[in-house]
Amino acid sequence: MSDELVSGMLKNTDLRVVLATTTELSRQARATHGTAPAAAALLSQALTAAALMGALQKNDARINIQVECDGPLRGLFVDGDTSGLVRGYVKNAYVEYSGGDGQYHWRPVLGNKGFLSILRDLGGGEYYRSAVELEAFDLAADLERYFKQSDQLPSHVLLAQLPVGGEAEPLGHVAGLLVQPLPGADMTAFAELGERLRRDFAPALQARSAEGATAVLRALLPESDFEVMSRYPLRFGCSCSKDRVLRALLAMGREELTDLLEKEGQAEATCQFCTTRYVIPGEEIRGMLERGGI
């Protein structure tokens, strides 16, 4: 099934629930960046988190998630928006091995020290960044800490990657779940729902993923007061373009651009998010200089 985000509400308890299925976009990201298994797994988790948090934004705002760490991964950067477009990359795509099951599973990848930071686009050219130190060295758990510490909003964050029998692709089924209380929510129900979802999320995903995100969410939340509020497709993609590269060249200034032309004869740029390579020929750069737009 295609990747999809579904959000809904438990009306009697004022709890918001967002589910994202991200198997295909995670595999596309893995293929685009040529990531080894451990790097691919953490990138897919981060892309899923970006999709979940993108659903909380307003209008055309974007959300950026960045991890910096002293482990071999070195860090990652992803972002998402309200349309379901996500993109991202890891600093070291060749990290292959993680640890055994348990609380130290990602320590061989992330190391012993690091930070998780979130940049929110508030619109009108205004941005808000906040960060927490990595403590659990588990993206879902550290995101929960982020919400509680930076937003003063308790949240349940679940990120699942379930193997699929007979497939060579190691990512298997990929999905994420976010639960947050609205003002005046039943916090006892919030805590109980979190315990239930942690127990039932993986089995429901395994059993119903072929039917789509809504089927998975309905299986998890059979309550009669649960109502689906929105749903839309998710995809891995990029907003880079040649025009953006040209604008970046213009921003360099005449002196630096002239120096680049003399030394290199052309300009080259590769997008970190989608690996697209742009080559701007020397004659085009000369035309920019001659037009006097710099």
PDB file of C-alpha atoms in Angstrom:
ATOM      1  CA  MET A   1       0.000   0.000   0.000  1.00  0.00           C
ATOM      2  CA  SER A   2       1.068   3.599  -0.603  1.00  0.00           C
ATOM      3  CA  ASP A   3       2.482   5.593   2.273  1.00  0.00           C
ATOM      4  CA  GLU A   4      -0.125   7.648   4.062  1.00  0.00           C
ATOM      5  CA  LEU A   5      -0.732   9.826   7.090  1.00  0.00           C
ATOM      6  CA  VAL A   6      -3.991   9.578   8.998  1.00  0.00           C
ATOM      7  CA  SER A   7      -4.883  11.763  11.954  1.00  0.00           C
ATOM      8  CA  GLY A   8      -7.894  11.506  14.187  1.00  0.00           C
ATOM      9  CA  MET A   9      -9.436  12.334  17.524  1.00  0.00           C
ATOM     10  CA  LEU A  10     -10.755  10.414  20.511  1.00  0.00           C
ATOM     11  CA  LYS A  11     -13.541  12.865  21.270  1.00  0.00           C
ATOM     12  CA  ASN A  12     -14.513  11.689  24.735  1.00  0.00           C
ATOM     13  CA  THR A  13     -10.988  12.065  26.081  1.00  0.00           C
ATOM     14  CA  ASP A  14      -9.658  14.874  23.802  1.00  0.00           C
ATOM     15  CA  LEU A  15      -6.678  12.895  22.546  1.00  0.00           C
ATOM     16  CA  ARG A  16      -5.147  13.481  19.121  1.00  0.00           C
ATOM     17  CA  VAL A  17      -3.660  10.466  17.316  1.00  0.00           C
ATOM     18  CA  VAL A  18      -1.502  10.607  14.175  1.00  0.00           C
ATOM     19  CA  LEU A  19      -0.329   7.524  12.269  1.00  0.00           C
ATOM     20  CA  ALA A  20       2.156   7.540   9.387  1.00  0.00           C
ATOM     21  CA  THR A  21       3.034   4.544   7.232  1.00  0.00           C
ATOM     22  CA  THR A  22       6.344   5.234   5.518  1.00  0.00           C
ATOM     23  CA  THR A  23       7.623   1.966   4.055  1.00  0.00           C
ATOM     24  CA  GLU A  24       7.949   3.074   0.435  1.00  0.00           C
ATOM     25  CA  LEU A  25       9.444   6.505   1.081  1.00  0.00           C
ATOM     26  CA  SER A  26      11.924   4.956   3.527  1.00  0.00           C
ATOM     27  CA  ARG A  27      13.034   2.504   0.870  1.00  0.00           C
ATOM     28  CA  GLN A  28      13.309   5.304  -1.670  1.00  0.00           C
ATOM     29  CA  ALA A  29      15.486   7.287   0.728  1.00  0.00           C
ATOM     30  CA  ARG A  30      17.646   4.226   1.291  1.00  0.00           C
ATOM     31  CA  ALA A  31      18.102   3.724  -2.456  1.00  0.00           C
ATOM     32  CA  THR A  32      18.745   7.427  -3.096  1.00  0.00           C
ATOM     33  CA  HIS A  33      21.507   7.700  -0.521  1.00  0.00           C
ATOM     34  CA  GLY A  34      22.827   4.145  -0.729  1.00  0.00           C
ATOM     35  CA  THR A  35      22.612   3.807   3.035  1.00  0.00           C
ATOM     36  CA  ALA A  36      23.836   0.718   4.878  1.00  0.00           C
ATOM     37  CA  PRO A  37      21.309  -1.025   7.186  1.00  0.00           C
ATOM     38  CA  ALA A  38      21.868   0.875  10.449  1.00  0.00           C
ATOM     39  CA  ALA A  39      22.018   4.278   8.744  1.00  0.00           C
ATOM     40  CA  ALA A  40      18.943   3.413   6.644  1.00  0.00           C
ATOM     41  CA  ALA A  41      16.982   2.399   9.728  1.00  0.00           C
ATOM     42  CA  LEU A  42      17.672   5.616  11.621  1.00  0.00           C
ATOM     43  CA  LEU A  43      17.023   7.749   8.536  1.00  0.00           C
ATOM     44  CA  SER A  44      13.674   6.018   8.031  1.00  0.00           C
ATOM     45  CA  GLN A  45      12.746   6.638  11.677  1.00  0.00           C
ATOM     46  CA  ALA A  46      13.635  10.314  11.358  1.00  0.00           C
ATOM     47  CA  LEU A  47      11.663  10.689   8.107  1.00  0.00           C
ATOM     48  CA  THR A  48       8.672   9.081   9.815  1.00  0.00           C
ATOM     49  CA  ALA A  49       8.996  11.492  12.731  1.00  0.00           C
ATOM     50  CA  ALA A  50       9.157  14.412  10.285  1.00  0.00           C
ATOM     51  CA  ALA A  51       5.919  13.231   8.657  1.00  0.00           C
ATOM     52  CA  LEU A  52       4.208  12.967  12.059  1.00  0.00           C
ATOM     53  CA  MET A  53       5.392  16.382  13.216  1.00  0.00           C
ATOM     54  CA  GLY A  54       4.661  17.937   9.832  1.00  0.00           C
ATOM     55  CA  ALA A  55       1.018  17.047  10.377  1.00  0.00           C
ATOM     56  CA  LEU A  56       0.999  19.301  13.466  1.00  0.00           C
ATOM     57  CA  GLN A  57       2.116  22.400  11.556  1.00  0.00           C
ATOM     58  CA  LYS A  58      -0.144  25.063  10.120  1.00  0.00           C
ATOM     59  CA  ASN A  59      -0.508  26.257   6.532  1.00  0.00           C
ATOM     60  CA  ASP A  60       2.660  25.594   4.505  1.00  0.00           C
ATOM     61  CA  ALA A  61       5.061  25.536   7.442  1.00  0.00           C
ATOM     62  CA  ARG A  62       7.959  23.075   7.564  1.00  0.00           C
ATOM     63  CA  ILE A  63       9.536  21.211  10.451  1.00  0.00           C
ATOM     64  CA  ASN A  64      13.234  20.312  10.629  1.00  0.00           C
ATOM     65  CA  ILE A  65      14.636  17.543  12.819  1.00  0.00           C
ATOM     66  CA  GLN A  66      18.383  17.382  13.348  1.00  0.00           C
ATOM     67  CA  VAL A  67      20.488  14.920  15.322  1.00  0.00           C
ATOM     68  CA  GLU A  68      24.139  15.576  16.087  1.00  0.00           C
ATOM     69  CA  CYS A  69      26.139  12.827  17.771  1.00  0.00           C
ATOM     70  CA  ASP A  70      29.670  11.591  18.416  1.00  0.00           C
ATOM     71  CA  GLY A  71      28.985   8.090  17.075  1.00  0.00           C
ATOM     72  CA  PRO A  72      29.885   6.902  13.569  1.00  0.00           C
ATOM     73  CA  LEU A  73      26.600   8.166  12.115  1.00  0.00           C
ATOM     74  CA  ARG A  74      27.711  11.700  13.124  1.00  0.00           C
ATOM     75  CA  GLY A  75      24.179  12.990  12.667  1.00  0.00           C
ATOM     76  CA  LEU A  76      21.182  13.351  10.392  1.00  0.00           C
ATOM     77  CA  PHE A  77      18.870  16.036   9.057  1.00  0.00           C
ATOM     78  CA  VAL A  78      15.278  15.621   7.886  1.00  0.00           C
ATOM     79  CA  ASP A  79      12.341  17.897   7.271  1.00  0.00           C
ATOM     80  CA  GLY A  80       8.663  17.624   6.438  1.00  0.00           C
ATOM     81  CA  ASP A  81       5.698  19.810   5.666  1.00  0.00           C
ATOM     82  CA  THR A  82       1.925  19.824   5.829  1.00  0.00           C
ATOM     83  CA  SER A  83       1.584  18.372   2.319  1.00  0.00           C
ATOM     84  CA  GLY A  84       3.240  15.063   3.202  1.00  0.00           C
ATOM     85  CA  LEU A  85       6.574  15.768   1.499  1.00  0.00           C
ATOM     86  CA  VAL A  86       9.596  14.617   3.509  1.00  0.00           C
ATOM     87  CA  ARG A  87      13.298  14.554   2.722  1.00  0.00           C
ATOM     88  CA  GLY A  88      16.530  13.986   4.588  1.00  0.00           C
ATOM     89  CA  TYR A  89      20.021  12.563   4.770  1.00  0.00           C
ATOM     90  CA  VAL A  90      22.521  11.098   7.217  1.00  0.00           C
ATOM     91  CA  LYS A  91      26.054  12.410   7.557  1.00  0.00           C
ATOM     92  CA  ASN A  92      27.565   8.936   7.244  1.00  0.00           C
ATOM     93  CA  ALA A  93      25.551   6.616   5.005  1.00  0.00           C
ATOM     94  CA  TYR A  94      27.838   3.632   5.520  1.00  0.00           C
ATOM     95  CA  VAL A  95      27.032   2.715   9.131  1.00  0.00           C
ATOM     96  CA  GLU A  96      26.055  -0.924   8.920  1.00  0.00           C
ATOM     97  CA  TYR A  97      25.779  -2.376  12.410  1.00  0.00           C
ATOM     98  CA  SER A  98      23.656  -1.521  15.427  1.00  0.00           C
ATOM     99  CA  GLY A  99      23.672  -3.209  18.819  1.00  0.00           C
ATOM    100  CA  GLY A 100      21.562  -6.016  20.223  1.00  0.00           C
ATOM    101  CA  ASP A 101      17.985  -5.570  21.350  1.00  0.00           C
ATOM    102  CA  GLY A 102      17.473  -3.382  24.388  1.00  0.00           C
ATOM    103  CA  GLN A 103      18.297   0.107  25.569  1.00  0.00           C
ATOM    104  CA  TYR A 104      21.767   0.137  23.975  1.00  0.00           C
ATOM    105  CA  HIS A 105      20.583  -0.886  20.510  1.00  0.00           C
ATOM    106  CA  TRP A 106      21.522   2.432  18.838  1.00  0.00           C
ATOM    107  CA  ARG A 107      24.560   3.329  20.940  1.00  0.00           C
ATOM    108  CA  PRO A 108      27.050   1.790  18.452  1.00  0.00           C
ATOM    109  CA  VAL A 109      25.518   4.102  15.836  1.00  0.00           C
ATOM    110  CA  LEU A 110      24.872   7.287  17.816  1.00  0.00           C
ATOM    111  CA  GLY A 111      27.726   7.100  20.322  1.00  0.00           C
ATOM    112  CA  ASN A 112      27.717   8.513  23.839  1.00  0.00           C
ATOM    113  CA  LYS A 113      26.854  12.168  23.410  1.00  0.00           C
ATOM    114  CA  GLY A 114      24.632  14.241  21.173  1.00  0.00           C
ATOM    115  CA  PHE A 115      21.686  16.569  20.689  1.00  0.00           C
ATOM    116  CA  LEU A 116      18.246  16.462  19.108  1.00  0.00           C
ATOM    117  CA  SER A 117      17.073  19.825  17.799  1.00  0.00           C
ATOM    118  CA  ILE A 118      13.838  20.918  16.155  1.00  0.00           C
ATOM    119  CA  LEU A 119      13.423  23.963  13.946  1.00  0.00           C
ATOM    120  CA  ARG A 120       9.872  25.162  13.406  1.00  0.00           C
ATOM    121  CA  ASP A 121       8.857  27.503  10.618  1.00  0.00           C
ATOM    122  CA  LEU A 122       6.466  29.971  12.252  1.00  0.00           C
ATOM    123  CA  GLY A 123       5.709  31.766   8.977  1.00  0.00           C
ATOM    124  CA  GLY A 124       6.567  35.278   7.938  1.00  0.00           C
ATOM    125  CA  GLY A 125      10.268  34.494   7.975  1.00  0.00           C
ATOM    126  CA  GLU A 126      10.216  33.639  11.686  1.00  0.00           C
ATOM    127  CA  TYR A 127      11.688  30.421  13.071  1.00  0.00           C
ATOM    128  CA  TYR A 128      11.918  28.795  16.479  1.00  0.00           C
ATOM    129  CA  ARG A 129      14.629  26.290  17.388  1.00  0.00           C
ATOM    130  CA  SER A 130      14.886  24.241  20.560  1.00  0.00           C
ATOM    131  CA  ALA A 131      17.029  21.273  21.499  1.00  0.00           C
ATOM    132  CA  VAL A 132      17.482  18.547  24.081  1.00  0.00           C
ATOM    133  CA  GLU A 133      20.496  16.442  24.846  1.00  0.00           C
ATOM    134  CA  LEU A 134      20.298  12.833  23.715  1.00  0.00           C
ATOM    135  CA  GLU A 135      19.592  10.759  26.790  1.00  0.00           C
ATOM    136  CA  ALA A 136      17.865   7.554  25.704  1.00  0.00           C
ATOM    137  CA  PHE A 137      19.792   7.371  22.394  1.00  0.00           C
ATOM    138  CA  ASP A 138      16.518   6.203  20.902  1.00  0.00           C
ATOM    139  CA  LEU A 139      14.782   8.625  18.536  1.00  0.00           C
ATOM    140  CA  ALA A 140      11.235   7.931  19.741  1.00  0.00           C
ATOM    141  CA  ALA A 141      12.144   8.202  23.420  1.00  0.00           C
ATOM    142  CA  ASP A 142      14.218  11.338  22.940  1.00  0.00           C
ATOM    143  CA  LEU A 143      11.400  12.927  20.923  1.00  0.00           C
ATOM    144  CA  GLU A 144       9.086  12.255  23.860  1.00  0.00           C
ATOM    145  CA  ARG A 145      11.591  14.062  26.087  1.00  0.00           C
ATOM    146  CA  TYR A 146      11.720  16.906  23.593  1.00  0.00           C
ATOM    147  CA  PHE A 147       7.938  17.371  23.609  1.00  0.00           C
ATOM    148  CA  LYS A 148       7.800  17.278  27.392  1.00  0.00           C
ATOM    149  CA  GLN A 149      10.796  19.536  28.002  1.00  0.00           C
ATOM    150  CA  SER A 150      10.574  22.039  25.148  1.00  0.00           C
ATOM    151  CA  ASP A 151       6.823  22.101  24.492  1.00  0.00           C
ATOM    152  CA  GLN A 152       5.605  21.142  27.991  1.00  0.00           C
ATOM    153  CA  LEU A 153       3.391  18.660  26.192  1.00  0.00           C
ATOM    154  CA  PRO A 154       3.471  14.979  27.196  1.00  0.00           C
ATOM    155  CA  SER A 155       3.405  12.788  24.109  1.00  0.00           C
ATOM    156  CA  HIS A 156       3.588   9.155  23.111  1.00  0.00           C
ATOM    157  CA  VAL A 157       5.910   8.538  20.148  1.00  0.00           C
ATOM    158  CA  LEU A 158       6.239   5.068  18.611  1.00  0.00           C
ATOM    159  CA  LEU A 159       8.464   4.253  15.625  1.00  0.00           C
ATOM    160  CA  ALA A 160       8.287   0.720  14.238  1.00  0.00           C
ATOM    161  CA  GLN A 161      10.297  -1.212  11.672  1.00  0.00           C
ATOM    162  CA  LEU A 162       9.032  -4.752  11.252  1.00  0.00           C
ATOM    163  CA  PRO A 163      10.795  -7.337   9.101  1.00  0.00           C
ATOM    164  CA  VAL A 164       8.837  -8.893   6.267  1.00  0.00           C
ATOM    165  CA  GLY A 165       9.478 -12.567   5.625  1.00  0.00           C
ATOM    166  CA  GLY A 166      11.117 -13.438   2.333  1.00  0.00           C
ATOM    167  CA  GLU A 167      12.094  -9.868   1.408  1.00  0.00           C
ATOM    168  CA  ALA A 168      15.664  -8.765   0.818  1.00  0.00           C
ATOM    169  CA  GLU A 169      14.816  -5.208   1.910  1.00  0.00           C
ATOM    170  CA  PRO A 170      15.857  -4.952   5.591  1.00  0.00           C
ATOM    171  CA  LEU A 171      13.543  -2.066   6.448  1.00  0.00           C
ATOM    172  CA  GLY A 172      10.367  -4.167   6.206  1.00  0.00           C
ATOM    173  CA  HIS A 173       7.217  -2.307   7.288  1.00  0.00           C
ATOM    174  CA  VAL A 174       7.941   1.204   8.590  1.00  0.00           C
ATOM    175  CA  ALA A 175       5.430   3.307  10.512  1.00  0.00           C
ATOM    176  CA  GLY A 176       5.105   5.818  13.312  1.00  0.00           C
ATOM    177  CA  LEU A 177       2.459   6.850  15.801  1.00  0.00           C
ATOM    178  CA  LEU A 178       2.067  10.082  17.776  1.00  0.00           C
ATOM    179  CA  VAL A 179      -0.477  10.702  20.552  1.00  0.00           C
ATOM    180  CA  GLN A 180      -0.921  14.086  22.228  1.00  0.00           C
ATOM    181  CA  PRO A 181      -3.510  15.463  24.641  1.00  0.00           C
ATOM    182  CA  LEU A 182      -5.471  18.575  23.785  1.00  0.00           C
ATOM    183  CA  PRO A 183      -6.184  21.183  26.485  1.00  0.00           C
ATOM    184  CA  GLY A 184      -8.479  19.638  29.077  1.00  0.00           C
ATOM    185  CA  ALA A 185      -7.753  16.078  27.956  1.00  0.00           C
ATOM    186  CA  ASP A 186      -8.232  13.067  30.205  1.00  0.00           C
ATOM    187  CA  MET A 187      -4.635  12.415  31.286  1.00  0.00           C
ATOM    188  CA  THR A 188      -5.460   9.075  32.884  1.00  0.00           C
ATOM    189  CA  ALA A 189      -6.865   7.915  29.552  1.00  0.00           C
ATOM    190  CA  PHE A 190      -3.760   9.339  27.853  1.00  0.00           C
ATOM    191  CA  ALA A 191      -1.455   7.241  30.026  1.00  0.00           C
ATOM    192  CA  GLU A 192      -3.561   4.092  29.613  1.00  0.00           C
ATOM    193  CA  LEU A 193      -3.737   4.544  25.841  1.00  0.00           C
ATOM    194  CA  GLY A 194       0.031   4.869  25.676  1.00  0.00           C
ATOM    195  CA  GLU A 195       0.521   1.556  27.449  1.00  0.00           C
ATOM    196  CA  ARG A 196      -1.983  -0.138  25.179  1.00  0.00           C
ATOM    197  CA  LEU A 197      -0.492   1.234  21.984  1.00  0.00           C
ATOM    198  CA  ARG A 198       3.038   0.204  22.961  1.00  0.00           C
ATOM    199  CA  ARG A 199       1.728  -3.327  23.351  1.00  0.00           C
ATOM    200  CA  ASP A 200      -0.512  -3.434  20.270  1.00  0.00           C
ATOM    201  CA  PHE A 201       1.218  -1.218  17.685  1.00  0.00           C
ATOM    202  CA  ALA A 202       3.600  -3.767  16.192  1.00  0.00           C
ATOM    203  CA  PRO A 203       1.041  -6.619  16.038  1.00  0.00           C
ATOM    204  CA  ALA A 204      -1.575  -4.344  14.422  1.00  0.00           C
ATOM    205  CA  LEU A 205       0.950  -3.083  11.899  1.00  0.00           C
ATOM    206  CA  GLN A 206       2.021  -6.631  11.068  1.00  0.00           C
ATOM    207  CA  ALA A 207      -1.561  -7.810  10.634  1.00  0.00           C
ATOM    208  CA  ARG A 208      -3.183  -4.842   8.871  1.00  0.00           C
ATOM    209  CA  SER A 209      -0.461  -2.889   7.035  1.00  0.00           C
ATOM    210  CA  ALA A 210      -1.456  -4.370   3.669  1.00  0.00           C
ATOM    211  CA  GLU A 211      -4.896  -2.744   4.106  1.00  0.00           C
ATOM    212  CA  GLY A 212      -3.512   0.746   4.609  1.00  0.00           C
ATOM    213  CA  ALA A 213      -2.965   3.254   7.399  1.00  0.00           C
ATOM    214  CA  THR A 214      -6.633   3.751   8.227  1.00  0.00           C
ATOM    215  CA  ALA A 215      -7.126   0.022   8.764  1.00  0.00           C
ATOM    216  CA  VAL A 216      -4.146  -0.079  11.112  1.00  0.00           C
ATOM    217  CA  LEU A 217      -5.446   2.900  13.075  1.00  0.00           C
ATOM    218  CA  ARG A 218      -8.965   1.482  13.283  1.00  0.00           C
ATOM    219  CA  ALA A 219      -7.538  -1.777  14.608  1.00  0.00           C
ATOM    220  CA  LEU A 220      -5.642   0.129  17.281  1.00  0.00           C
ATOM    221  CA  LEU A 221      -8.565   2.387  18.195  1.00  0.00           C
ATOM    222  CA  PRO A 222     -11.878   0.507  18.011  1.00  0.00           C
ATOM    223  CA  GLU A 223     -13.534   3.080  20.298  1.00  0.00           C
ATOM    224  CA  SER A 224     -16.820   4.458  18.949  1.00  0.00           C
ATOM    225  CA  ASP A 225     -15.785   8.052  19.694  1.00  0.00           C
ATOM    226  CA  PHE A 226     -12.707   7.874  17.482  1.00  0.00           C
ATOM    227  CA  GLU A 227     -13.079   9.990  14.353  1.00  0.00           C
ATOM    228  CA  VAL A 228     -10.661  10.315  11.445  1.00  0.00           C
ATOM    229  CA  MET A 229     -10.057  14.016  10.837  1.00  0.00           C
ATOM    230  CA  SER A 230      -7.667  14.010   7.883  1.00  0.00           C
ATOM    231  CA  ARG A 231      -5.598  11.758   5.642  1.00  0.00           C
ATOM    232  CA  TYR A 232      -3.147  12.377   2.831  1.00  0.00           C
ATOM    233  CA  PRO A 233      -0.350  10.589   0.972  1.00  0.00           C
ATOM    234  CA  LEU A 234       3.281  10.779   2.075  1.00  0.00           C
ATOM    235  CA  ARG A 235       6.256  10.885  -0.261  1.00  0.00           C
ATOM    236  CA  PHE A 236      10.016  11.324  -0.303  1.00  0.00           C
ATOM    237  CA  GLY A 237      11.038  14.201  -2.537  1.00  0.00           C
ATOM    238  CA  CYS A 238      12.940  17.435  -2.796  1.00  0.00           C
ATOM    239  CA  SER A 239      12.351  21.077  -3.607  1.00  0.00           C
ATOM    240  CA  CYS A 240      15.794  21.666  -5.102  1.00  0.00           C
ATOM    241  CA  SER A 241      16.055  23.079  -8.627  1.00  0.00           C
ATOM    242  CA  LYS A 242      18.484  24.717 -11.012  1.00  0.00           C
ATOM    243  CA  ASP A 243      16.873  28.076 -10.264  1.00  0.00           C
ATOM    244  CA  ARG A 244      17.775  27.687  -6.585  1.00  0.00           C
ATOM    245  CA  VAL A 245      21.350  26.878  -7.516  1.00  0.00           C
ATOM    246  CA  LEU A 246      21.483  30.001  -9.696  1.00  0.00           C
ATOM    247  CA  ARG A 247      20.126  32.123  -6.830  1.00  0.00           C
ATOM    248  CA  ALA A 248      22.802  30.678  -4.555  1.00  0.00           C
ATOM    249  CA  LEU A 249      25.458  31.609  -7.093  1.00  0.00           C
ATOM    250  CA  LEU A 250      24.098  35.148  -7.304  1.00  0.00           C
ATOM    251  CA  ALA A 251      24.298  35.390  -3.517  1.00  0.00           C
ATOM    252  CA  MET A 252      28.049  34.678  -3.685  1.00  0.00           C
ATOM    253  CA  GLY A 253      28.754  38.097  -5.111  1.00  0.00           C
ATOM    254  CA  ARG A 254      30.640  39.229  -8.222  1.00  0.00           C
ATOM    255  CA  GLU A 255      34.169  38.836  -6.835  1.00  0.00           C
ATOM    256  CA  GLU A 256      33.734  35.305  -5.544  1.00  0.00           C
ATOM    257  CA  LEU A 257      31.800  34.187  -8.630  1.00  0.00           C
ATOM    258  CA  THR A 258      34.493  35.608 -10.926  1.00  0.00           C
ATOM    259  CA  ASP A 259      37.134  33.760  -8.933  1.00  0.00           C
ATOM    260  CA  LEU A 260      35.130  30.524  -9.227  1.00  0.00           C
ATOM    261  CA  LEU A 261      34.843  30.976 -12.978  1.00  0.00           C
ATOM    262  CA  GLU A 262      38.591  31.592 -13.377  1.00  0.00           C
ATOM    263  CA  LYS A 263      39.607  28.605 -11.245  1.00  0.00           C
ATOM    264  CA  GLU A 264      36.954  26.015 -12.099  1.00  0.00           C
ATOM    265  CA  GLY A 265      35.454  27.148 -15.390  1.00  0.00           C
ATOM    266  CA  GLN A 266      31.984  26.150 -14.191  1.00  0.00           C
ATOM    267  CA  ALA A 267      29.949  25.648 -11.018  1.00  0.00           C
ATOM    268  CA  GLU A 268      28.836  22.328  -9.597  1.00  0.00           C
ATOM    269  CA  ALA A 269      26.442  21.578  -6.758  1.00  0.00           C
ATOM    270  CA  THR A 270      24.968  18.344  -5.405  1.00  0.00           C
ATOM    271  CA  CYS A 271      21.816  18.390  -3.297  1.00  0.00           C
ATOM    272  CA  GLN A 272      22.359  16.634   0.043  1.00  0.00           C
ATOM    273  CA  PHE A 273      18.696  15.666   0.251  1.00  0.00           C
ATOM    274  CA  CYS A 274      18.173  13.954  -3.110  1.00  0.00           C
ATOM    275  CA  THR A 275      21.746  13.654  -4.521  1.00  0.00           C
ATOM    276  CA  THR A 276      20.790  15.519  -7.727  1.00  0.00           C
ATOM    277  CA  ARG A 277      23.917  17.043  -9.311  1.00  0.00           C
ATOM    278  CA  TYR A 278      23.718  20.429 -11.000  1.00  0.00           C
ATOM    279  CA  VAL A 279      26.378  21.755 -13.394  1.00  0.00           C
ATOM    280  CA  ILE A 280      26.240  25.413 -14.406  1.00  0.00           C
ATOM    281  CA  PRO A 281      28.445  25.966 -17.503  1.00  0.00           C
ATOM    282  CA  GLY A 282      30.984  28.773 -17.594  1.00  0.00           C
ATOM    283  CA  GLU A 283      29.163  30.630 -20.368  1.00  0.00           C
ATOM    284  CA  GLU A 284      26.025  30.800 -18.265  1.00  0.00           C
ATOM    285  CA  ILE A 285      28.002  32.221 -15.342  1.00  0.00           C
ATOM    286  CA  ARG A 286      29.629  34.778 -17.669  1.00  0.00           C
ATOM    287  CA  GLY A 287      26.165  35.783 -18.862  1.00  0.00           C
ATOM    288  CA  MET A 288      25.108  36.360 -15.262  1.00  0.00           C
ATOM    289  CA  LEU A 289      28.142  38.563 -14.707  1.00  0.00           C
ATOM    290  CA  GLU A 290      27.622  40.500 -17.957  1.00  0.00           C
ATOM    291  CA  ARG A 291      23.958  41.174 -17.197  1.00  0.00           C
ATOM    292  CA  GLY A 292      25.101  42.987 -14.085  1.00  0.00           C
ATOM    293  CA  GLY A 293      22.660  41.267 -11.785  1.00  0.00           C
ATOM    294  CA  ILE A 294      25.368  40.863  -9.147  1.00  0.00           C
TER     295      ILE A 294
END
